[in-house]
PDB file of C-alpha atoms in Angstrom:
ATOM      1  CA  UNK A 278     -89.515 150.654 -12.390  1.00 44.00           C
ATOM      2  CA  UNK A 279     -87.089 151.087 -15.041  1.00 49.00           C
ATOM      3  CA  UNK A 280     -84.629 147.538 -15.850  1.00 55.00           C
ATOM      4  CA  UNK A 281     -81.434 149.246 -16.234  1.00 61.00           C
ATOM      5  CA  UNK A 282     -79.923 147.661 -19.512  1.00 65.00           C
ATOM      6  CA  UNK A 283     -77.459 144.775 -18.957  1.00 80.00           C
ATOM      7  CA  UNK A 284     -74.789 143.753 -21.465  1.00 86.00           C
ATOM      8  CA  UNK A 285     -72.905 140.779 -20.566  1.00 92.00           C
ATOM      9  CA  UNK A 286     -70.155 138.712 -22.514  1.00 92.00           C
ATOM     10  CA  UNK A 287     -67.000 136.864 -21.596  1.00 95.00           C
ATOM     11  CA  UNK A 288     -64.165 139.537 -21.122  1.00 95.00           C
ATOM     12  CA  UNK A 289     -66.501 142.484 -20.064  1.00 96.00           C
ATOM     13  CA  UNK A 290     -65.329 144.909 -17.862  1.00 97.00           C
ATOM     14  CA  UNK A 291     -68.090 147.176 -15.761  1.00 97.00           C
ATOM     15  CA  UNK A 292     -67.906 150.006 -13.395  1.00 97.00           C
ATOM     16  CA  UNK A 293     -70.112 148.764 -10.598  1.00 97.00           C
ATOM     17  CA  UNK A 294     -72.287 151.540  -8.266  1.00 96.00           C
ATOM     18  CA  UNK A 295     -74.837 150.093  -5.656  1.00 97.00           C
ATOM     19  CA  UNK A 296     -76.685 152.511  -2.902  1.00 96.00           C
ATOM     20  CA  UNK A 297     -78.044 152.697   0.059  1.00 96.00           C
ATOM     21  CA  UNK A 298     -82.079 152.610   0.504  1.00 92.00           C
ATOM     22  CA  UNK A 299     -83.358 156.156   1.000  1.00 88.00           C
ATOM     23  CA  UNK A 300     -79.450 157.495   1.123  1.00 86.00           C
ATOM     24  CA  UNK A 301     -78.819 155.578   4.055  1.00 92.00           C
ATOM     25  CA  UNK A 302     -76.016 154.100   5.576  1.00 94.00           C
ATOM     26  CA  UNK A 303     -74.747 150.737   4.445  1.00 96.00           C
ATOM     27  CA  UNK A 304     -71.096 150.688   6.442  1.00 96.00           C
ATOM     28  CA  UNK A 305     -72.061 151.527  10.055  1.00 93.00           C
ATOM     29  CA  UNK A 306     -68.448 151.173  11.236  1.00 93.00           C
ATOM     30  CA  UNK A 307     -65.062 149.515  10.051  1.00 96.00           C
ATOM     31  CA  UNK A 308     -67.107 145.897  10.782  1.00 96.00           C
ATOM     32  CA  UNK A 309     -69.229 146.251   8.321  1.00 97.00           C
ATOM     33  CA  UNK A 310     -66.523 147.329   5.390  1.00 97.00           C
ATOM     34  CA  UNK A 311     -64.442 144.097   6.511  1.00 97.00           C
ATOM     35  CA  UNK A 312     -67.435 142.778   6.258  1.00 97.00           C
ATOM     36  CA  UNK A 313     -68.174 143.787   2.410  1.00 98.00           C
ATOM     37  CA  UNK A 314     -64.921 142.858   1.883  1.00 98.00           C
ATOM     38  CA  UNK A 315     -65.598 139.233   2.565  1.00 98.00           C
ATOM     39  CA  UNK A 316     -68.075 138.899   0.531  1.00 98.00           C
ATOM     40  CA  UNK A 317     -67.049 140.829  -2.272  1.00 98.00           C
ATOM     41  CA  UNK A 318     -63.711 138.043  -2.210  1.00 98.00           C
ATOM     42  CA  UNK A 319     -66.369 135.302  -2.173  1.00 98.00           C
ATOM     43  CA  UNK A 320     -68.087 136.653  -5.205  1.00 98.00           C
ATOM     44  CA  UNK A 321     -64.946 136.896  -7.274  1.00 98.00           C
ATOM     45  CA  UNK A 322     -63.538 133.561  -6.901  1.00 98.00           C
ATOM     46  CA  UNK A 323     -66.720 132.138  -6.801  1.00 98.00           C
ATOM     47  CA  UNK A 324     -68.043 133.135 -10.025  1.00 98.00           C
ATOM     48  CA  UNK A 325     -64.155 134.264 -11.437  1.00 97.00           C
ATOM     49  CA  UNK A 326     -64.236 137.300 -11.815  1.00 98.00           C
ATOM     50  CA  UNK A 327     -61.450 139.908 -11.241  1.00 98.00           C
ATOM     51  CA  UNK A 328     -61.549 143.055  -9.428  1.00 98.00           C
ATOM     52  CA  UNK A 329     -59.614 145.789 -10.166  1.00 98.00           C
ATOM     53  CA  UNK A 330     -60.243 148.666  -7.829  1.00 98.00           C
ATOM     54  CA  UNK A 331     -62.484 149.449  -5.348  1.00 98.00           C
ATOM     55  CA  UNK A 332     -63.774 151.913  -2.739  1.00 98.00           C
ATOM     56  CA  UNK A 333     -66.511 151.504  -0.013  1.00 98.00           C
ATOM     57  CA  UNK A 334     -68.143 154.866   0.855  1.00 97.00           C
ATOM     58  CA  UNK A 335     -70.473 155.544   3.363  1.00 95.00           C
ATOM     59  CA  UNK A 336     -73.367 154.949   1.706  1.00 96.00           C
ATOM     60  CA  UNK A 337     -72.406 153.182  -1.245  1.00 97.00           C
ATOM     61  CA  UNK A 338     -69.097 151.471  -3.207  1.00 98.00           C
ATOM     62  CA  UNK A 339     -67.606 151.429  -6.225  1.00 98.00           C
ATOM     63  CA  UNK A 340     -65.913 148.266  -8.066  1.00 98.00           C
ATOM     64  CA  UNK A 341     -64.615 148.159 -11.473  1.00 98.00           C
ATOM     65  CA  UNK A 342     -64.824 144.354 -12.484  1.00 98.00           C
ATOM     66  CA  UNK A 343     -63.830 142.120 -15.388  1.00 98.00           C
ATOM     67  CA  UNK A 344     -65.975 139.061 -15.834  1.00 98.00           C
ATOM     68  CA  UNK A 345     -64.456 136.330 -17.441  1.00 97.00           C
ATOM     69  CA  UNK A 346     -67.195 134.205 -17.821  1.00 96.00           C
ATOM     70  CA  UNK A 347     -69.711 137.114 -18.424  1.00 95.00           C
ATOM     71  CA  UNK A 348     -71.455 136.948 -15.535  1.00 96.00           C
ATOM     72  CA  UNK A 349     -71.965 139.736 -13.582  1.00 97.00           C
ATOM     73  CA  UNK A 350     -75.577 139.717 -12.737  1.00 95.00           C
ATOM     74  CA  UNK A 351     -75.346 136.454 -10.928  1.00 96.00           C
ATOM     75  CA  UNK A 352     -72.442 137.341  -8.844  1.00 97.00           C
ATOM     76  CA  UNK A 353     -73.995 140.974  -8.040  1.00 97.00           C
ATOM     77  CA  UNK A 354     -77.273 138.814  -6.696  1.00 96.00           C
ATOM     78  CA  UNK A 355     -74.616 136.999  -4.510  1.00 97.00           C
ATOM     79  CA  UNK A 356     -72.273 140.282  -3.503  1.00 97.00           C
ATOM     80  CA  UNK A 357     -75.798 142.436  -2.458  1.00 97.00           C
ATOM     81  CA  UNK A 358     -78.151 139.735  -1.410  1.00 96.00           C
ATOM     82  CA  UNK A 359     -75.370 137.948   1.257  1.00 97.00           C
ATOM     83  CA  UNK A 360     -74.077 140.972   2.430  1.00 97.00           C
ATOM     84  CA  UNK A 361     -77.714 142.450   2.902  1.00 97.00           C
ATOM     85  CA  UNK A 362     -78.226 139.449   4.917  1.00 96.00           C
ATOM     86  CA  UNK A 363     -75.298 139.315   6.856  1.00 96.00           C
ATOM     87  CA  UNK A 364     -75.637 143.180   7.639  1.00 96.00           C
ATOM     88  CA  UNK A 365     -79.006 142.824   9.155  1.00 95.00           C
ATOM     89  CA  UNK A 366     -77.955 139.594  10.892  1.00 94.00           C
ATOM     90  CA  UNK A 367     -75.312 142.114  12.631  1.00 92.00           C
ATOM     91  CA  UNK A 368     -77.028 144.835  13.231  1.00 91.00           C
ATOM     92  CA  UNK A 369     -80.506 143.522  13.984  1.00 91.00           C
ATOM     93  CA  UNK A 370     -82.074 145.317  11.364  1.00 89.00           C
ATOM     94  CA  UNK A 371     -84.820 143.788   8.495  1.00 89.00           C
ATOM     95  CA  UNK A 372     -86.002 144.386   4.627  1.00 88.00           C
ATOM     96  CA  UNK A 373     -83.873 145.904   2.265  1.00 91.00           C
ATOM     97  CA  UNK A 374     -80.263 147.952   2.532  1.00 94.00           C
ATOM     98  CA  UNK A 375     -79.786 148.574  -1.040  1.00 95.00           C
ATOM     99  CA  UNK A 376     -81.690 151.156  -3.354  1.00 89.00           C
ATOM    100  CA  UNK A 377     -83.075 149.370  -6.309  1.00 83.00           C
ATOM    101  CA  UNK A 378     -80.733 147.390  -8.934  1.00 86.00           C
ATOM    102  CA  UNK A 379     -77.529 147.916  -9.152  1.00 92.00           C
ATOM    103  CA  UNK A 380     -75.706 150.159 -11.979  1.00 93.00           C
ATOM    104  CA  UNK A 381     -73.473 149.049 -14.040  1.00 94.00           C
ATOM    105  CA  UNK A 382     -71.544 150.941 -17.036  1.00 94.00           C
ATOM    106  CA  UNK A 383     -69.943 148.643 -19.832  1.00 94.00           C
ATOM    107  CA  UNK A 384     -66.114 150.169 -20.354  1.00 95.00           C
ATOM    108  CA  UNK A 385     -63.801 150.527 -22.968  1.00 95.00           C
ATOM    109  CA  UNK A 386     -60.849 148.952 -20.767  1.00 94.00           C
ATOM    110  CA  UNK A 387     -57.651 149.862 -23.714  1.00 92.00           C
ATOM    111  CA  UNK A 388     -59.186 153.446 -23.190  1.00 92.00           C
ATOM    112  CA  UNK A 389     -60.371 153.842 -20.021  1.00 94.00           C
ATOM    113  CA  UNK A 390     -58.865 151.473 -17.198  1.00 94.00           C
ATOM    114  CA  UNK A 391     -56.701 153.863 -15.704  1.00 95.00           C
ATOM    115  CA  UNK A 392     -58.721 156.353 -15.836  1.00 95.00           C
ATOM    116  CA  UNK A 393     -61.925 154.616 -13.991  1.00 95.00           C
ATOM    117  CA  UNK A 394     -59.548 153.156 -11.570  1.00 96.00           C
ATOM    118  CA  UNK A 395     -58.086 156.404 -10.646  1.00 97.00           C
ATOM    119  CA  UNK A 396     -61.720 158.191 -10.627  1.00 96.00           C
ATOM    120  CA  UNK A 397     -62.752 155.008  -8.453  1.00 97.00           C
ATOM    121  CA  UNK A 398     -60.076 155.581  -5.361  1.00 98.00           C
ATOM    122  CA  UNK A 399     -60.278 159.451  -5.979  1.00 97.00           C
ATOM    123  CA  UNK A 400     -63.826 159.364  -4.575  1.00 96.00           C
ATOM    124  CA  UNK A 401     -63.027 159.896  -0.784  1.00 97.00           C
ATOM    125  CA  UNK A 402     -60.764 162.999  -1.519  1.00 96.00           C
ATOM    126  CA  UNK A 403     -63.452 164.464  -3.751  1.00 93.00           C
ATOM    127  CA  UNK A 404     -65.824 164.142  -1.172  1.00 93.00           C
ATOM    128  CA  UNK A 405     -63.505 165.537   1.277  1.00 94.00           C
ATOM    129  CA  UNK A 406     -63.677 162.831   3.754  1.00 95.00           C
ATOM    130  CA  UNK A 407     -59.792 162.627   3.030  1.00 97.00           C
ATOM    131  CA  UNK A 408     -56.953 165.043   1.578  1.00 96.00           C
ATOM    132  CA  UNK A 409     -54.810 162.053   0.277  1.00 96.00           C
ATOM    133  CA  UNK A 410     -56.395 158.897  -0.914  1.00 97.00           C
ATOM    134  CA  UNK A 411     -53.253 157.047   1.082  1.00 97.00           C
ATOM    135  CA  UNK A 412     -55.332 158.356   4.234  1.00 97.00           C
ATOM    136  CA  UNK A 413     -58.545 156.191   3.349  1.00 98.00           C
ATOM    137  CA  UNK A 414     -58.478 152.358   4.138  1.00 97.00           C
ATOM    138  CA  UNK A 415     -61.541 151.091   2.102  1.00 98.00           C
ATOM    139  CA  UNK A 416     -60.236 151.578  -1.332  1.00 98.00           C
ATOM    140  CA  UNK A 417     -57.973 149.525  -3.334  1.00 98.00           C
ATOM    141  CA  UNK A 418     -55.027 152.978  -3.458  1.00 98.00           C
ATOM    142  CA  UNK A 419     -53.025 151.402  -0.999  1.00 98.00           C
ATOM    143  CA  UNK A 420     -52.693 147.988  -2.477  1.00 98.00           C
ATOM    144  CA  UNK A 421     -52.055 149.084  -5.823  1.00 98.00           C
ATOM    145  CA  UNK A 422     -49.529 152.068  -4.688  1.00 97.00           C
ATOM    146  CA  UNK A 423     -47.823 148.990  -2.458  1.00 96.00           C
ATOM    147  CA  UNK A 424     -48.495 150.590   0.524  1.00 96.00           C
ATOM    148  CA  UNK A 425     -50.088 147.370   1.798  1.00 97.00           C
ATOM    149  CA  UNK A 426     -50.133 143.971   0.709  1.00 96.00           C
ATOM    150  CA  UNK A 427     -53.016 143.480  -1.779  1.00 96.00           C
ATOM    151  CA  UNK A 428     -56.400 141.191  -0.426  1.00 96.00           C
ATOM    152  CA  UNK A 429     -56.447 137.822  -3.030  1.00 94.00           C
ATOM    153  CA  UNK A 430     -59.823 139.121  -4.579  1.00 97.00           C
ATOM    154  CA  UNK A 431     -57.650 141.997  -6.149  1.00 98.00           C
ATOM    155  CA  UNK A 432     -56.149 142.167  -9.367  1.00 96.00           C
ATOM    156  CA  UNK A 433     -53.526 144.829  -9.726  1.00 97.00           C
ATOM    157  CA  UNK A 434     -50.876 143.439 -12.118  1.00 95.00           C
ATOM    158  CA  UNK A 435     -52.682 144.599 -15.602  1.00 95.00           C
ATOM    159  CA  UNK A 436     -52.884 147.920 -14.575  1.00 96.00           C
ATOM    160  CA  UNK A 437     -49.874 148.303 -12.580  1.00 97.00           C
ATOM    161  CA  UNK A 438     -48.199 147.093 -16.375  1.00 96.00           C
ATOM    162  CA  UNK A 439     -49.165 149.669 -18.100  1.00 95.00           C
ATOM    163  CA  UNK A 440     -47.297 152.091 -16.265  1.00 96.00           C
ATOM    164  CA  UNK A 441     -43.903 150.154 -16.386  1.00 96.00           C
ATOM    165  CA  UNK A 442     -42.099 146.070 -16.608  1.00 95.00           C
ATOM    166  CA  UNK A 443     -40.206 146.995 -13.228  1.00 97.00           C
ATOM    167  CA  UNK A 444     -43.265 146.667 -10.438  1.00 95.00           C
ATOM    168  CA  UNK A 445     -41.675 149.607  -8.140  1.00 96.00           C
ATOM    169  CA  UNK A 446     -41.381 151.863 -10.937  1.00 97.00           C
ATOM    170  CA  UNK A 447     -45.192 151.099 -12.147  1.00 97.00           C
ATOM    171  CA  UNK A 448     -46.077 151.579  -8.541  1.00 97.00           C
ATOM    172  CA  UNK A 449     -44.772 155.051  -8.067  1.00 97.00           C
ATOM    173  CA  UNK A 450     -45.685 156.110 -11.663  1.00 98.00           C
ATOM    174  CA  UNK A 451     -49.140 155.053 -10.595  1.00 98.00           C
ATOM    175  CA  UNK A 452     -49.221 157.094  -7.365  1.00 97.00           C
ATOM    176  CA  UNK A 453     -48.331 159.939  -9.545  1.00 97.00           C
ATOM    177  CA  UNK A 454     -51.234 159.912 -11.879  1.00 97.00           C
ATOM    178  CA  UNK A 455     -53.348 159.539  -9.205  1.00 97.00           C
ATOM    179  CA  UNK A 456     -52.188 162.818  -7.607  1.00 95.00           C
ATOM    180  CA  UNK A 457     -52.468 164.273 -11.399  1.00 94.00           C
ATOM    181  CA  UNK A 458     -56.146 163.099 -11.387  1.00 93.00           C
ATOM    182  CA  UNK A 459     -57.254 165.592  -8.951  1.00 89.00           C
ATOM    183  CA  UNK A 460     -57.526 168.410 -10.858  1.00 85.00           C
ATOM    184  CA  UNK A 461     -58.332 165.498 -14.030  1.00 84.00           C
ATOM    185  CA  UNK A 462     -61.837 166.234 -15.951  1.00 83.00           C
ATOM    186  CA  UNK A 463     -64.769 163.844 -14.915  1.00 83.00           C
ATOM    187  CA  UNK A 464     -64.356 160.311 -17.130  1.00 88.00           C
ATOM    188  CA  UNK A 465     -68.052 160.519 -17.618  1.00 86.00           C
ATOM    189  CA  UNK A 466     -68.057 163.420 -19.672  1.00 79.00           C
ATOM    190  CA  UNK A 467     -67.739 160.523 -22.404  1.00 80.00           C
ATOM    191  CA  UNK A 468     -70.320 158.281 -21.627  1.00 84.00           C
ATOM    192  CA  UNK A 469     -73.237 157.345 -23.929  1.00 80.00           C
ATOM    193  CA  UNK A 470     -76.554 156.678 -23.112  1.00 72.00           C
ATOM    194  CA  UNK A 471     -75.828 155.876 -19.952  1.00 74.00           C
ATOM    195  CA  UNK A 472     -74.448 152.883 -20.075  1.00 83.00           C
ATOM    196  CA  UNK A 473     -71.576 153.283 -22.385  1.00 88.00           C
ATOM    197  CA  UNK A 474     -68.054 154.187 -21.714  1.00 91.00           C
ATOM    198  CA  UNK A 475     -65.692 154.131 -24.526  1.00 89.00           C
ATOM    199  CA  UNK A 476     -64.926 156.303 -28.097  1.00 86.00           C
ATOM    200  CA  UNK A 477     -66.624 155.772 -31.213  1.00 82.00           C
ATOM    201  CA  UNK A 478     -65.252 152.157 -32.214  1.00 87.00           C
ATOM    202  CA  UNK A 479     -66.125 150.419 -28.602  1.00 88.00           C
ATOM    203  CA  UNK A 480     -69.472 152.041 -29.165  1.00 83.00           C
ATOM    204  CA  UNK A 481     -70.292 150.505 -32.587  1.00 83.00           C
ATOM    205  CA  UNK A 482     -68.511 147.455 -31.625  1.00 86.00           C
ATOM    206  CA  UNK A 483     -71.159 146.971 -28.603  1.00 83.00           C
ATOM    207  CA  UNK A 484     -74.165 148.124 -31.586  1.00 79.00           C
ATOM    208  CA  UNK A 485     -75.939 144.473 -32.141  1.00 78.00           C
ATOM    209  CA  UNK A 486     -76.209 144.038 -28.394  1.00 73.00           C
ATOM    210  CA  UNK A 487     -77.666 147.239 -27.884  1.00 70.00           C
ATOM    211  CA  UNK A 488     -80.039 146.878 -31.093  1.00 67.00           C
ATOM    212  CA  UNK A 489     -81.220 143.382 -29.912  1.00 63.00           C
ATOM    213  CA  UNK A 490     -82.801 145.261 -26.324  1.00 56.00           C
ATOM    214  CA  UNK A 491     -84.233 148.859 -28.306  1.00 54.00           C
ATOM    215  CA  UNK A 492     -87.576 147.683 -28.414  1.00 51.00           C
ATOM    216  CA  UNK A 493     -87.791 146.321 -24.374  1.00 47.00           C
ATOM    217  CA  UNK A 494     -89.979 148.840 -22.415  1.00 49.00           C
ATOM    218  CA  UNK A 495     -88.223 148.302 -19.583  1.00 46.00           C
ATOM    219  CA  UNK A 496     -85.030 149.091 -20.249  1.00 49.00           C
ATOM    220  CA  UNK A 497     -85.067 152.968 -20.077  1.00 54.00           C
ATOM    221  CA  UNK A 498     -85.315 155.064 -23.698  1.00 54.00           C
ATOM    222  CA  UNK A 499     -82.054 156.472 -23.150  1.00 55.00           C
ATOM    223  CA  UNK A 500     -80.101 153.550 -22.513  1.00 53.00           C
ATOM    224  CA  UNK A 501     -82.265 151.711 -25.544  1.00 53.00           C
ATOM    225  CA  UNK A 502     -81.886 154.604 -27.796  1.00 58.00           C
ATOM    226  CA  UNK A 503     -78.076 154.787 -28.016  1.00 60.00           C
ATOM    227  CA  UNK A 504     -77.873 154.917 -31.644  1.00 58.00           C
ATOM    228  CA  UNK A 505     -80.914 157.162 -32.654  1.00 66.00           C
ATOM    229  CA  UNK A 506     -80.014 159.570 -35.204  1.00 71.00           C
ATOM    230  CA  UNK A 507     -79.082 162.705 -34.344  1.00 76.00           C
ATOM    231  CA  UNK A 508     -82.143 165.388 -34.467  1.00 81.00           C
ATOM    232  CA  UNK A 509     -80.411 166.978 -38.098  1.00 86.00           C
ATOM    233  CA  UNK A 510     -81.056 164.006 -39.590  1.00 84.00           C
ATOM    234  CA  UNK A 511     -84.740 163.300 -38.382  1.00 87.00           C
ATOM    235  CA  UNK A 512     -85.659 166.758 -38.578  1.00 91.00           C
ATOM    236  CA  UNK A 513     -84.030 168.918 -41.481  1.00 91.00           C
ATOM    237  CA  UNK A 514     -84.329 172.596 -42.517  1.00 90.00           C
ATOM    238  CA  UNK A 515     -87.056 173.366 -45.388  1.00 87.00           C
ATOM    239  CA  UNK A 516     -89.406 170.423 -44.492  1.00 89.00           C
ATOM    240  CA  UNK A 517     -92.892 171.114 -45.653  1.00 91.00           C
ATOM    241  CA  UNK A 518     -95.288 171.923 -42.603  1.00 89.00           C
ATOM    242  CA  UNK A 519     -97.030 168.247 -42.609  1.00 88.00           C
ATOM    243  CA  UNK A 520     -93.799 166.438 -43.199  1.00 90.00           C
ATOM    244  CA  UNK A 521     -92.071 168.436 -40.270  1.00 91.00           C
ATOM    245  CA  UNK A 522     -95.258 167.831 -38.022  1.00 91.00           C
ATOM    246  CA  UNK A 523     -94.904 163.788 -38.983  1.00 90.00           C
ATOM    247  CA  UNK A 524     -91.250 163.968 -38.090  1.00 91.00           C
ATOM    248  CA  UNK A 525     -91.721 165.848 -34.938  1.00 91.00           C
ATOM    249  CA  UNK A 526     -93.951 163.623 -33.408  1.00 90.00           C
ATOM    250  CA  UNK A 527     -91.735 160.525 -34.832  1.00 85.00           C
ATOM    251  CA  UNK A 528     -88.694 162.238 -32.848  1.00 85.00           C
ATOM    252  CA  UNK A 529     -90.745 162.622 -29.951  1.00 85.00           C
ATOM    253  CA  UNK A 530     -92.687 158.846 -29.840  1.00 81.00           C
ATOM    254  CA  UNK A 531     -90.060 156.883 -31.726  1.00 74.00           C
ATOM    255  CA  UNK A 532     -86.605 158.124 -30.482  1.00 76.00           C
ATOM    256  CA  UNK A 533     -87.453 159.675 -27.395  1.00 74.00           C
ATOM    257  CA  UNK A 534     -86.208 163.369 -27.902  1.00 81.00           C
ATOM    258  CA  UNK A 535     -87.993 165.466 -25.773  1.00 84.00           C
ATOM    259  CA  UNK A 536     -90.380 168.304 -26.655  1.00 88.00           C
ATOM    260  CA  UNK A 537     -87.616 171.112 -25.236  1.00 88.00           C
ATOM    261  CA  UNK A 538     -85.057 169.576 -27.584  1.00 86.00           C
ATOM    262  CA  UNK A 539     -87.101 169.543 -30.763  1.00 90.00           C
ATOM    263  CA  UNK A 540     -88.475 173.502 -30.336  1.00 90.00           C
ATOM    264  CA  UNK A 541     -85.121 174.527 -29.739  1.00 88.00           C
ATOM    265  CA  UNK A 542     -83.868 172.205 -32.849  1.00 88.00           C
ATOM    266  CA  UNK A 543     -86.837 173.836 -34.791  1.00 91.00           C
ATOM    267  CA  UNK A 544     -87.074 176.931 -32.861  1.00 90.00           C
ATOM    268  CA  UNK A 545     -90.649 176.826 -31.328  1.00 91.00           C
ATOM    269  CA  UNK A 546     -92.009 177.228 -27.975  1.00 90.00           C
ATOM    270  CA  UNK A 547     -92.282 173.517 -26.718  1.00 80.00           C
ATOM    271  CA  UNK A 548     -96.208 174.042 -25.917  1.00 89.00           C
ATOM    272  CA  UNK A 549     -96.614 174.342 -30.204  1.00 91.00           C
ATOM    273  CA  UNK A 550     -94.441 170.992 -30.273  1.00 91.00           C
ATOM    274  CA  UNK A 551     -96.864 169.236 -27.301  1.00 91.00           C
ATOM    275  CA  UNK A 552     -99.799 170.271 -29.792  1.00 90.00           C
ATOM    276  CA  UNK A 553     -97.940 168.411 -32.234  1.00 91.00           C
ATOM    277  CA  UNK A 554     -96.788 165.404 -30.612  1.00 89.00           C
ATOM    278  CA  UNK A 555    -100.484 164.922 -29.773  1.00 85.00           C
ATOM    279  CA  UNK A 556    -102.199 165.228 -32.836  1.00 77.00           C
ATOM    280  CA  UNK A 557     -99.840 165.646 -35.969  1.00 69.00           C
ATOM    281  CA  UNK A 558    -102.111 165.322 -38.841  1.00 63.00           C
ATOM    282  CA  UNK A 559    -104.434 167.812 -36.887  1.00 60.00           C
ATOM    283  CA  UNK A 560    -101.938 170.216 -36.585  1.00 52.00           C
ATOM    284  CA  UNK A 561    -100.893 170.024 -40.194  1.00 47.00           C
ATOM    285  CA  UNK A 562    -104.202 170.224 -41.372  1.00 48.00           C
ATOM    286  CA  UNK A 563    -104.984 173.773 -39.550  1.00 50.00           C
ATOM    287  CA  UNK A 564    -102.488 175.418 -41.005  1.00 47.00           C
ATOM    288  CA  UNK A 565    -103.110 174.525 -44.634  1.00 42.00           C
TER     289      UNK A 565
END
């Protein structure tokens, strides 16, 4: 199984998804979400970290988190592993509740912290579980909008400031651009490889962490690959037939583009670019 890439430093702030085995279930009723909720407060002080929104859905939650000590695979051991135990425990049930590792995207907070929050407690309205994220308890909407008074493990005062200095007026300008977000475009329509959210500069600014992992197998290409060059570049108009041949099955073996992409770069049924990947010099060969 794939090791889905991890980069951690002090000051890194992650959108955090984890899911429930086969789809299922991992809030049975409002026990278990108070439940979470414990734990999840336990994490954060325990290995300092600071939540910023949240929202526990039926079969899985979101968090968008700020480690401070850049730490956030130890803590998620401690937020799934005790929970996992303490839901069985309750419910009588054994083996495991969550699918897999957890995923985690590494975010561009100056860019993207309001947005990710409001995506994060916009999830039960897109669903249509609610019409108004006010009428769902298990996010952090309420706390922040000051509906209720916000649980310790939540940190709402950096984002609440960048809507205003007075903390009522952040608080309603805040309820408003959650309405707004609605009918707001996806945040993930900028992510890169996966594991990326942020523009241009947070990318290249995250490039020698990213270029330390490229050659692990088991992190997956795409996440590994972030900074291939673009298919242009490894495969350009006018090559001679056994140079475009080499760099075909280069694109394909060392940067991971798949045979659909390169015939449709080089406009050739993928079968003729299969033939290639497998035997290049072959290829090139029969057709001088």
């Amino acid at each position: 199984m794939a090791r889905p890439l991890r980069i951690e430093f002090p000051g890194a702030f992650y959108h955090v998804t984890s899911r429930g085995n086969g789809r299922m279930a991992i809030f049975e009723d409002s026990c278990d979400q108070v439940l979470f909720l414990a734990v999840l407060a336990e994490t954060v002080k325990k290995f300092r970290w600071l939540c910023h929104a949240y929202c526990l859905m039926n079969n899985h939650y979101h968090l968008l988190i700020e480690t401070p000590k850049g730490n956030l695979s130890q803590g998620m051991r401690q937020l799934n592993g005790v929970y996992t135990q303490r839901f069985n425990r309750r419910t009588g049930r054994v083996g495991h509740l969550l699918q897999g590792r957890f995923k985690a995207i590494l975010v561009d907070a100056d860019n993207y912290l309001l947005e990710l929050c409001r995506y994060i407690v916009l999830n039960p309205v897109r669903c249509g579980a609610v019409a108004d994220p006010a009428d769902y308890p298990w996010s952090s909407y309420l706390a922040t909008a000051g509906r209720v008074k916000p649980p310790p493990f939540l940190q709402t005062e950096r984002l609440l400031s960048q809507f205003d200095e007075d903390p009522e007026a952040a608080r309603e300008a805040y309820r408003a651009f959650v309405r707004e977000g609605v009918k707001s475009p996806s945040p993930w329509e900028q992510l890169k490889g996966q594991c990326l959210l942020g523009d241009e500069a947070f990318v290249e600014k995250m490039r020698p962490a990213l270029e330390e992992k490229k050659d692990l197998e088991e992190i997956p290409r795409q996440e590994r690959l972030l900074f291939r060059p673009p298919l242009a570049e490894l495969l350009p108009d006018g090559l001679p037939r056994t140079d475009r041949d080499r760099a075909i099955a280069r694109a394909h073996r060392e940067y991971g583009f798949s045979q659909q992409e390169i015939g449709r770069r080089l406009g050739l049924h993928y079968s003729t670019v299969s033939r290639i990947c497998r035997h290049p010099e072959k290829s090139a060969k029969s057709k001088t």
